[in-house]
Amino acid sequence: MMTFSEKLRRTKLWIFDADDTLWESGLYFRRAEEDFTSLMHSLGFDPEEVRGEIHRRDIERLEITGYGARPYMDTLRSILNDRVDSITPYMVDSLDYISASLLNHPLVLLPGVLDSLAALFSYGKRMIVYTMGEQDHQKDKFDRSGISGYFEQCTVVPVKTRDTMRELLAASEVAPENACMIGNSLRSDINPAIGCGVNALHIKRPITWQAEHIDFDTPELVTTVTGLPDILQLAGLS
Ligand SMILES: [Mg+2]
């Protein structure tokens, strides 16, 4: 059987997740959650109970709305509306501020990302960004990232599935075994990729969103690293 390093060496298409793989994202959702639970606390609600409800509703709505900052804000808004009879300007303004900081959060690359991408690019690797959420919000972050020049394209889908992965491969004219998916999410990046016969590299991040807490379908097929620089080493490029 081929080792993972050998698989990486023959990889023709490098498919990168963006949020929490290339740049910080979960951190800003976590901050929005903190701000919202504090707001609810100020209105007399138990913050831990509110937190639990956010996570529950978030998982429920995923099937319907897909991922994204605006659907997330809708979850927060609906919790407020359900619990408070008369909404005051203070509450409306607070939610607006939370929403604005989430949608316009700073674009901060993760450690080693810049150098690793530059190196892969210098070796002539074909790279694309494959992310989920809302088209305009994700594209805006891609444009602000300063790394867009390294990628052939940025594809945004509402939810990542095996089908969206197959479409991506077909559009890129690459066989599954010649592609590698690199991402932090088991549910969205790793399991669908493996399910299509694509090699997968899991980036382990300290903050993982509640809805993403699931297991590997096939742990024996997945290699886990802590950051992009490890990939170069695995691929024998550093
Ligand atoms: Mg991610």
PDB file of C-alpha atoms and ligand atoms in Angstrom:
ATOM      1  CA  MET A   1       0.000   0.000   0.000  1.00  0.00           C
ATOM      2  CA  MET A   2       1.150   3.472  -0.864  1.00  0.00           C
ATOM      3  CA  THR A   3       2.217   5.661   2.067  1.00  0.00           C
ATOM      4  CA  PHE A   4       0.535   8.988   2.616  1.00  0.00           C
ATOM      5  CA  SER A   5       3.715  10.804   1.627  1.00  0.00           C
ATOM      6  CA  GLU A   6       3.729   8.961  -1.684  1.00  0.00           C
ATOM      7  CA  LYS A   7       0.094   9.884  -2.239  1.00  0.00           C
ATOM      8  CA  LEU A   8       0.896  13.505  -1.510  1.00  0.00           C
ATOM      9  CA  ARG A   9       3.811  13.489  -3.931  1.00  0.00           C
ATOM     10  CA  ARG A  10       1.601  12.440  -6.804  1.00  0.00           C
ATOM     11  CA  THR A  11      -1.183  14.867  -5.866  1.00  0.00           C
ATOM     12  CA  LYS A  12      -2.110  17.023  -8.850  1.00  0.00           C
ATOM     13  CA  LEU A  13      -4.780  19.143  -7.216  1.00  0.00           C
ATOM     14  CA  TRP A  14      -4.498  20.559  -3.705  1.00  0.00           C
ATOM     15  CA  ILE A  15      -7.936  21.471  -2.376  1.00  0.00           C
ATOM     16  CA  PHE A  16      -7.903  23.756   0.667  1.00  0.00           C
ATOM     17  CA  ASP A  17     -10.723  24.485   3.034  1.00  0.00           C
ATOM     18  CA  ALA A  18     -10.563  28.149   4.097  1.00  0.00           C
ATOM     19  CA  ASP A  19     -12.195  28.820   7.488  1.00  0.00           C
ATOM     20  CA  ASP A  20      -9.937  27.564  10.290  1.00  0.00           C
ATOM     21  CA  THR A  21      -7.630  25.948   7.751  1.00  0.00           C
ATOM     22  CA  LEU A  22      -6.151  29.020   6.041  1.00  0.00           C
ATOM     23  CA  TRP A  23      -7.509  31.736   8.307  1.00  0.00           C
ATOM     24  CA  GLU A  24      -9.170  32.273  11.695  1.00  0.00           C
ATOM     25  CA  SER A  25     -12.940  31.926  11.678  1.00  0.00           C
ATOM     26  CA  GLY A  26     -14.320  29.910  14.590  1.00  0.00           C
ATOM     27  CA  LEU A  27     -12.749  32.400  16.969  1.00  0.00           C
ATOM     28  CA  TYR A  28     -15.054  35.149  15.667  1.00  0.00           C
ATOM     29  CA  PHE A  29     -18.153  32.973  15.942  1.00  0.00           C
ATOM     30  CA  ARG A  30     -17.068  32.206  19.492  1.00  0.00           C
ATOM     31  CA  ARG A  31     -16.770  35.935  20.196  1.00  0.00           C
ATOM     32  CA  ALA A  32     -20.243  36.589  18.759  1.00  0.00           C
ATOM     33  CA  GLU A  33     -21.547  33.822  21.004  1.00  0.00           C
ATOM     34  CA  GLU A  34     -19.880  35.387  24.060  1.00  0.00           C
ATOM     35  CA  ASP A  35     -21.318  38.818  23.217  1.00  0.00           C
ATOM     36  CA  PHE A  36     -24.776  37.384  22.707  1.00  0.00           C
ATOM     37  CA  THR A  37     -24.805  35.339  25.906  1.00  0.00           C
ATOM     38  CA  SER A  38     -23.641  38.478  27.772  1.00  0.00           C
ATOM     39  CA  LEU A  39     -26.484  40.449  26.203  1.00  0.00           C
ATOM     40  CA  MET A  40     -28.967  37.772  27.259  1.00  0.00           C
ATOM     41  CA  HIS A  41     -27.392  37.684  30.724  1.00  0.00           C
ATOM     42  CA  SER A  42     -28.014  41.440  31.016  1.00  0.00           C
ATOM     43  CA  LEU A  43     -31.676  40.734  30.258  1.00  0.00           C
ATOM     44  CA  GLY A  44     -31.889  38.192  33.068  1.00  0.00           C
ATOM     45  CA  PHE A  45     -31.283  34.902  31.225  1.00  0.00           C
ATOM     46  CA  ASP A  46     -28.841  32.226  32.268  1.00  0.00           C
ATOM     47  CA  PRO A  47     -25.855  32.472  29.871  1.00  0.00           C
ATOM     48  CA  GLU A  48     -25.069  28.747  29.933  1.00  0.00           C
ATOM     49  CA  GLU A  49     -28.640  27.861  29.125  1.00  0.00           C
ATOM     50  CA  VAL A  50     -28.596  30.353  26.242  1.00  0.00           C
ATOM     51  CA  ARG A  51     -25.332  28.860  25.005  1.00  0.00           C
ATOM     52  CA  GLY A  52     -26.860  25.405  24.974  1.00  0.00           C
ATOM     53  CA  GLU A  53     -29.804  26.678  22.969  1.00  0.00           C
ATOM     54  CA  ILE A  54     -27.540  28.362  20.421  1.00  0.00           C
ATOM     55  CA  HIS A  55     -25.748  25.067  19.803  1.00  0.00           C
ATOM     56  CA  ARG A  56     -29.002  23.104  19.552  1.00  0.00           C
ATOM     57  CA  ARG A  57     -30.663  25.492  17.112  1.00  0.00           C
ATOM     58  CA  ASP A  58     -27.490  25.852  15.114  1.00  0.00           C
ATOM     59  CA  ILE A  59     -27.377  22.133  14.421  1.00  0.00           C
ATOM     60  CA  GLU A  60     -31.108  22.060  13.613  1.00  0.00           C
ATOM     61  CA  ARG A  61     -30.927  24.845  11.057  1.00  0.00           C
ATOM     62  CA  LEU A  62     -27.826  23.540   9.243  1.00  0.00           C
ATOM     63  CA  GLU A  63     -29.879  21.200   7.079  1.00  0.00           C
ATOM     64  CA  ILE A  64     -32.098  24.083   6.008  1.00  0.00           C
ATOM     65  CA  THR A  65     -29.843  27.123   5.683  1.00  0.00           C
ATOM     66  CA  GLY A  66     -26.364  25.707   5.316  1.00  0.00           C
ATOM     67  CA  TYR A  67     -23.402  27.313   7.041  1.00  0.00           C
ATOM     68  CA  GLY A  68     -22.681  31.000   7.288  1.00  0.00           C
ATOM     69  CA  ALA A  69     -22.477  34.106   9.415  1.00  0.00           C
ATOM     70  CA  ARG A  70     -25.931  35.409   8.479  1.00  0.00           C
ATOM     71  CA  PRO A  71     -27.772  32.157   9.253  1.00  0.00           C
ATOM     72  CA  TYR A  72     -25.861  32.100  12.537  1.00  0.00           C
ATOM     73  CA  MET A  73     -27.053  35.628  13.336  1.00  0.00           C
ATOM     74  CA  ASP A  74     -30.605  34.534  12.471  1.00  0.00           C
ATOM     75  CA  THR A  75     -30.271  31.833  15.131  1.00  0.00           C
ATOM     76  CA  LEU A  76     -29.259  34.438  17.728  1.00  0.00           C
ATOM     77  CA  ARG A  77     -32.053  36.786  16.658  1.00  0.00           C
ATOM     78  CA  SER A  78     -34.668  34.051  16.901  1.00  0.00           C
ATOM     79  CA  ILE A  79     -33.549  33.132  20.424  1.00  0.00           C
ATOM     80  CA  LEU A  80     -33.913  36.764  21.495  1.00  0.00           C
ATOM     81  CA  ASN A  81     -37.336  37.102  19.817  1.00  0.00           C
ATOM     82  CA  ASP A  82     -38.636  33.909  21.393  1.00  0.00           C
ATOM     83  CA  ARG A  83     -37.577  34.876  24.883  1.00  0.00           C
ATOM     84  CA  VAL A  84     -38.275  38.598  25.028  1.00  0.00           C
ATOM     85  CA  ASP A  85     -41.763  39.999  24.518  1.00  0.00           C
ATOM     86  CA  SER A  86     -40.926  43.640  23.866  1.00  0.00           C
ATOM     87  CA  ILE A  87     -37.678  44.237  21.998  1.00  0.00           C
ATOM     88  CA  THR A  88     -36.053  47.583  22.841  1.00  0.00           C
ATOM     89  CA  PRO A  89     -33.589  49.679  20.773  1.00  0.00           C
ATOM     90  CA  TYR A  90     -30.786  48.533  23.141  1.00  0.00           C
ATOM     91  CA  MET A  91     -31.343  44.932  22.079  1.00  0.00           C
ATOM     92  CA  VAL A  92     -31.645  45.747  18.383  1.00  0.00           C
ATOM     93  CA  ASP A  93     -28.457  47.833  18.446  1.00  0.00           C
ATOM     94  CA  SER A  94     -26.535  45.195  20.380  1.00  0.00           C
ATOM     95  CA  LEU A  95     -27.463  42.521  17.859  1.00  0.00           C
ATOM     96  CA  ASP A  96     -26.542  44.820  14.982  1.00  0.00           C
ATOM     97  CA  TYR A  97     -23.093  45.382  16.495  1.00  0.00           C
ATOM     98  CA  ILE A  98     -22.557  41.680  17.050  1.00  0.00           C
ATOM     99  CA  SER A  99     -23.606  41.003  13.466  1.00  0.00           C
ATOM    100  CA  ALA A 100     -21.346  43.714  12.022  1.00  0.00           C
ATOM    101  CA  SER A 101     -18.286  42.467  13.894  1.00  0.00           C
ATOM    102  CA  LEU A 102     -18.908  38.883  12.802  1.00  0.00           C
ATOM    103  CA  LEU A 103     -19.455  39.732   9.131  1.00  0.00           C
ATOM    104  CA  ASN A 104     -16.489  42.117   8.958  1.00  0.00           C
ATOM    105  CA  HIS A 105     -14.115  40.233  11.213  1.00  0.00           C
ATOM    106  CA  PRO A 106     -10.379  40.748  10.648  1.00  0.00           C
ATOM    107  CA  LEU A 107      -8.782  38.404   8.154  1.00  0.00           C
ATOM    108  CA  VAL A 108      -5.955  36.725  10.044  1.00  0.00           C
ATOM    109  CA  LEU A 109      -4.032  33.893   8.403  1.00  0.00           C
ATOM    110  CA  LEU A 110      -3.064  30.920  10.546  1.00  0.00           C
ATOM    111  CA  PRO A 111       0.602  30.386  11.447  1.00  0.00           C
ATOM    112  CA  GLY A 112       2.735  29.117   8.572  1.00  0.00           C
ATOM    113  CA  VAL A 113       0.018  29.499   5.952  1.00  0.00           C
ATOM    114  CA  LEU A 114       1.680  32.265   3.985  1.00  0.00           C
ATOM    115  CA  ASP A 115       5.065  30.535   3.692  1.00  0.00           C
ATOM    116  CA  SER A 116       3.565  27.111   2.981  1.00  0.00           C
ATOM    117  CA  LEU A 117       1.361  28.378   0.173  1.00  0.00           C
ATOM    118  CA  ALA A 118       4.211  30.373  -1.318  1.00  0.00           C
ATOM    119  CA  ALA A 119       6.380  27.235  -1.292  1.00  0.00           C
ATOM    120  CA  LEU A 120       3.707  25.008  -2.853  1.00  0.00           C
ATOM    121  CA  PHE A 121       3.091  27.691  -5.473  1.00  0.00           C
ATOM    122  CA  SER A 122       6.801  27.894  -6.255  1.00  0.00           C
ATOM    123  CA  TYR A 123       6.765  24.127  -6.894  1.00  0.00           C
ATOM    124  CA  GLY A 124       4.024  24.748  -9.463  1.00  0.00           C
ATOM    125  CA  LYS A 125       1.296  22.954  -7.501  1.00  0.00           C
ATOM    126  CA  ARG A 126      -2.310  23.409  -8.641  1.00  0.00           C
ATOM    127  CA  MET A 127      -4.256  24.767  -5.688  1.00  0.00           C
ATOM    128  CA  ILE A 128      -7.881  25.733  -5.158  1.00  0.00           C
ATOM    129  CA  VAL A 129      -9.953  26.998  -2.246  1.00  0.00           C
ATOM    130  CA  TYR A 130     -13.134  25.075  -1.532  1.00  0.00           C
ATOM    131  CA  THR A 131     -15.205  26.601   1.226  1.00  0.00           C
ATOM    132  CA  MET A 132     -18.764  26.683   2.455  1.00  0.00           C
ATOM    133  CA  GLY A 133     -21.037  29.464   3.603  1.00  0.00           C
ATOM    134  CA  GLU A 134     -22.409  32.438   1.779  1.00  0.00           C
ATOM    135  CA  GLN A 135     -20.974  33.360  -1.588  1.00  0.00           C
ATOM    136  CA  ASP A 136     -20.412  37.092  -0.930  1.00  0.00           C
ATOM    137  CA  HIS A 137     -19.089  36.730   2.622  1.00  0.00           C
ATOM    138  CA  GLN A 138     -16.638  33.967   1.683  1.00  0.00           C
ATOM    139  CA  LYS A 139     -15.465  35.715  -1.505  1.00  0.00           C
ATOM    140  CA  ASP A 140     -14.961  38.932   0.456  1.00  0.00           C
ATOM    141  CA  LYS A 141     -12.660  37.096   2.877  1.00  0.00           C
ATOM    142  CA  PHE A 142     -10.812  35.432   0.005  1.00  0.00           C
ATOM    143  CA  ASP A 143     -10.219  38.840  -1.613  1.00  0.00           C
ATOM    144  CA  ARG A 144      -9.025  40.339   1.691  1.00  0.00           C
ATOM    145  CA  SER A 145      -6.744  37.402   2.510  1.00  0.00           C
ATOM    146  CA  GLY A 146      -3.768  38.486   0.404  1.00  0.00           C
ATOM    147  CA  ILE A 147      -3.253  34.877  -0.710  1.00  0.00           C
ATOM    148  CA  SER A 148      -5.816  34.719  -3.536  1.00  0.00           C
ATOM    149  CA  GLY A 149      -3.024  34.883  -6.127  1.00  0.00           C
ATOM    150  CA  TYR A 150      -1.823  31.391  -5.203  1.00  0.00           C
ATOM    151  CA  PHE A 151      -5.126  29.769  -6.119  1.00  0.00           C
ATOM    152  CA  GLU A 152      -6.684  28.808  -9.405  1.00  0.00           C
ATOM    153  CA  GLN A 153     -10.172  29.480  -8.037  1.00  0.00           C
ATOM    154  CA  CYS A 154     -12.348  29.821  -4.953  1.00  0.00           C
ATOM    155  CA  THR A 155     -15.457  27.664  -4.953  1.00  0.00           C
ATOM    156  CA  VAL A 156     -18.161  28.390  -2.372  1.00  0.00           C
ATOM    157  CA  VAL A 157     -20.957  25.910  -1.635  1.00  0.00           C
ATOM    158  CA  PRO A 158     -23.731  26.169   1.003  1.00  0.00           C
ATOM    159  CA  VAL A 159     -22.832  22.741   2.449  1.00  0.00           C
ATOM    160  CA  LYS A 160     -19.972  20.420   1.500  1.00  0.00           C
ATOM    161  CA  THR A 161     -21.102  16.944   0.512  1.00  0.00           C
ATOM    162  CA  ARG A 162     -19.788  14.049  -1.555  1.00  0.00           C
ATOM    163  CA  ASP A 163     -21.796  15.399  -4.490  1.00  0.00           C
ATOM    164  CA  THR A 164     -20.288  18.889  -4.310  1.00  0.00           C
ATOM    165  CA  MET A 165     -16.849  17.289  -4.060  1.00  0.00           C
ATOM    166  CA  ARG A 166     -17.513  15.153  -7.156  1.00  0.00           C
ATOM    167  CA  GLU A 167     -18.666  18.240  -9.059  1.00  0.00           C
ATOM    168  CA  LEU A 168     -15.503  20.062  -8.051  1.00  0.00           C
ATOM    169  CA  LEU A 169     -13.299  17.196  -9.269  1.00  0.00           C
ATOM    170  CA  ALA A 170     -15.185  16.945 -12.549  1.00  0.00           C
ATOM    171  CA  ALA A 171     -14.883  20.696 -13.153  1.00  0.00           C
ATOM    172  CA  SER A 172     -11.156  20.533 -12.368  1.00  0.00           C
ATOM    173  CA  GLU A 173     -10.692  17.417 -14.536  1.00  0.00           C
ATOM    174  CA  VAL A 174      -8.795  15.549 -11.845  1.00  0.00           C
ATOM    175  CA  ALA A 175      -9.239  11.919 -10.773  1.00  0.00           C
ATOM    176  CA  PRO A 176     -10.087  11.526  -7.050  1.00  0.00           C
ATOM    177  CA  GLU A 177      -6.867   9.658  -6.240  1.00  0.00           C
ATOM    178  CA  ASN A 178      -4.867  12.561  -7.677  1.00  0.00           C
ATOM    179  CA  ALA A 179      -6.510  15.119  -5.407  1.00  0.00           C
ATOM    180  CA  CYS A 180      -5.968  15.917  -1.745  1.00  0.00           C
ATOM    181  CA  MET A 181      -8.445  17.709   0.510  1.00  0.00           C
ATOM    182  CA  ILE A 182      -6.892  19.695   3.341  1.00  0.00           C
ATOM    183  CA  GLY A 183      -9.229  20.893   6.074  1.00  0.00           C
ATOM    184  CA  ASN A 184     -10.075  21.142   9.759  1.00  0.00           C
ATOM    185  CA  SER A 185     -13.589  19.686   9.674  1.00  0.00           C
ATOM    186  CA  LEU A 186     -14.293  15.975   9.798  1.00  0.00           C
ATOM    187  CA  ARG A 187     -17.916  16.427   8.824  1.00  0.00           C
ATOM    188  CA  SER A 188     -17.391  18.841   5.958  1.00  0.00           C
ATOM    189  CA  ASP A 189     -13.862  18.304   4.665  1.00  0.00           C
ATOM    190  CA  ILE A 190     -12.528  14.893   5.577  1.00  0.00           C
ATOM    191  CA  ASN A 191     -15.425  12.430   5.494  1.00  0.00           C
ATOM    192  CA  PRO A 192     -16.940  13.614   2.161  1.00  0.00           C
ATOM    193  CA  ALA A 193     -13.489  13.600   0.531  1.00  0.00           C
ATOM    194  CA  ILE A 194     -12.639  10.077   1.701  1.00  0.00           C
ATOM    195  CA  GLY A 195     -16.111   9.012   0.595  1.00  0.00           C
ATOM    196  CA  CYS A 196     -15.209  10.082  -2.956  1.00  0.00           C
ATOM    197  CA  GLY A 197     -11.793   8.420  -2.965  1.00  0.00           C
ATOM    198  CA  VAL A 198      -9.945  11.713  -2.453  1.00  0.00           C
ATOM    199  CA  ASN A 199      -6.935  11.725  -0.126  1.00  0.00           C
ATOM    200  CA  ALA A 200      -7.514  13.781   3.008  1.00  0.00           C
ATOM    201  CA  LEU A 201      -5.310  15.679   5.405  1.00  0.00           C
ATOM    202  CA  HIS A 202      -6.880  16.759   8.645  1.00  0.00           C
ATOM    203  CA  ILE A 203      -5.661  19.980  10.233  1.00  0.00           C
ATOM    204  CA  LYS A 204      -6.324  19.808  13.940  1.00  0.00           C
ATOM    205  CA  ARG A 205      -7.433  23.135  15.370  1.00  0.00           C
ATOM    206  CA  PRO A 206      -8.010  24.096  19.018  1.00  0.00           C
ATOM    207  CA  ILE A 207     -11.444  25.634  18.308  1.00  0.00           C
ATOM    208  CA  THR A 208     -13.891  23.414  16.495  1.00  0.00           C
ATOM    209  CA  TRP A 209     -17.485  24.397  16.089  1.00  0.00           C
ATOM    210  CA  GLN A 210     -20.067  22.374  18.013  1.00  0.00           C
ATOM    211  CA  ALA A 211     -21.775  21.029  14.884  1.00  0.00           C
ATOM    212  CA  GLU A 212     -18.431  19.631  13.694  1.00  0.00           C
ATOM    213  CA  HIS A 213     -17.855  17.390  16.696  1.00  0.00           C
ATOM    214  CA  ILE A 214     -18.192  14.023  14.997  1.00  0.00           C
ATOM    215  CA  ASP A 215     -15.905  11.099  14.313  1.00  0.00           C
ATOM    216  CA  PHE A 216     -13.856  10.040  11.343  1.00  0.00           C
ATOM    217  CA  ASP A 217     -15.733   7.550   9.162  1.00  0.00           C
ATOM    218  CA  THR A 218     -12.462   5.828   8.332  1.00  0.00           C
ATOM    219  CA  PRO A 219      -9.694   6.893  10.739  1.00  0.00           C
ATOM    220  CA  GLU A 220      -7.173   4.543   9.108  1.00  0.00           C
ATOM    221  CA  LEU A 221      -7.333   6.617   5.899  1.00  0.00           C
ATOM    222  CA  VAL A 222      -6.793   9.998   7.510  1.00  0.00           C
ATOM    223  CA  THR A 223      -3.567  11.726   8.400  1.00  0.00           C
ATOM    224  CA  THR A 224      -3.767  14.498  10.992  1.00  0.00           C
ATOM    225  CA  VAL A 225      -1.343  17.405  11.246  1.00  0.00           C
ATOM    226  CA  THR A 226      -1.388  20.593  13.295  1.00  0.00           C
ATOM    227  CA  GLY A 227      -0.671  23.105  10.560  1.00  0.00           C
ATOM    228  CA  LEU A 228       0.119  23.718   6.918  1.00  0.00           C
ATOM    229  CA  PRO A 229       3.930  23.602   7.335  1.00  0.00           C
ATOM    230  CA  ASP A 230       3.619  19.895   8.258  1.00  0.00           C
ATOM    231  CA  ILE A 231       2.213  19.237   4.784  1.00  0.00           C
ATOM    232  CA  LEU A 232       5.363  20.346   3.048  1.00  0.00           C
ATOM    233  CA  GLN A 233       7.369  18.017   5.198  1.00  0.00           C
ATOM    234  CA  LEU A 234       4.983  15.122   4.535  1.00  0.00           C
ATOM    235  CA  ALA A 235       5.164  15.785   0.809  1.00  0.00           C
ATOM    236  CA  GLY A 236       8.953  15.843   0.970  1.00  0.00           C
ATOM    237  CA  LEU A 237       9.085  19.477  -0.132  1.00  0.00           C
ATOM    238  CA  SER A 238      10.886  20.994   2.848  1.00  0.00           C
TER     239      SER A 238
HETATM  240 MG    MG B   1     -13.001  24.901   8.060  1.00  0.00          MG
END
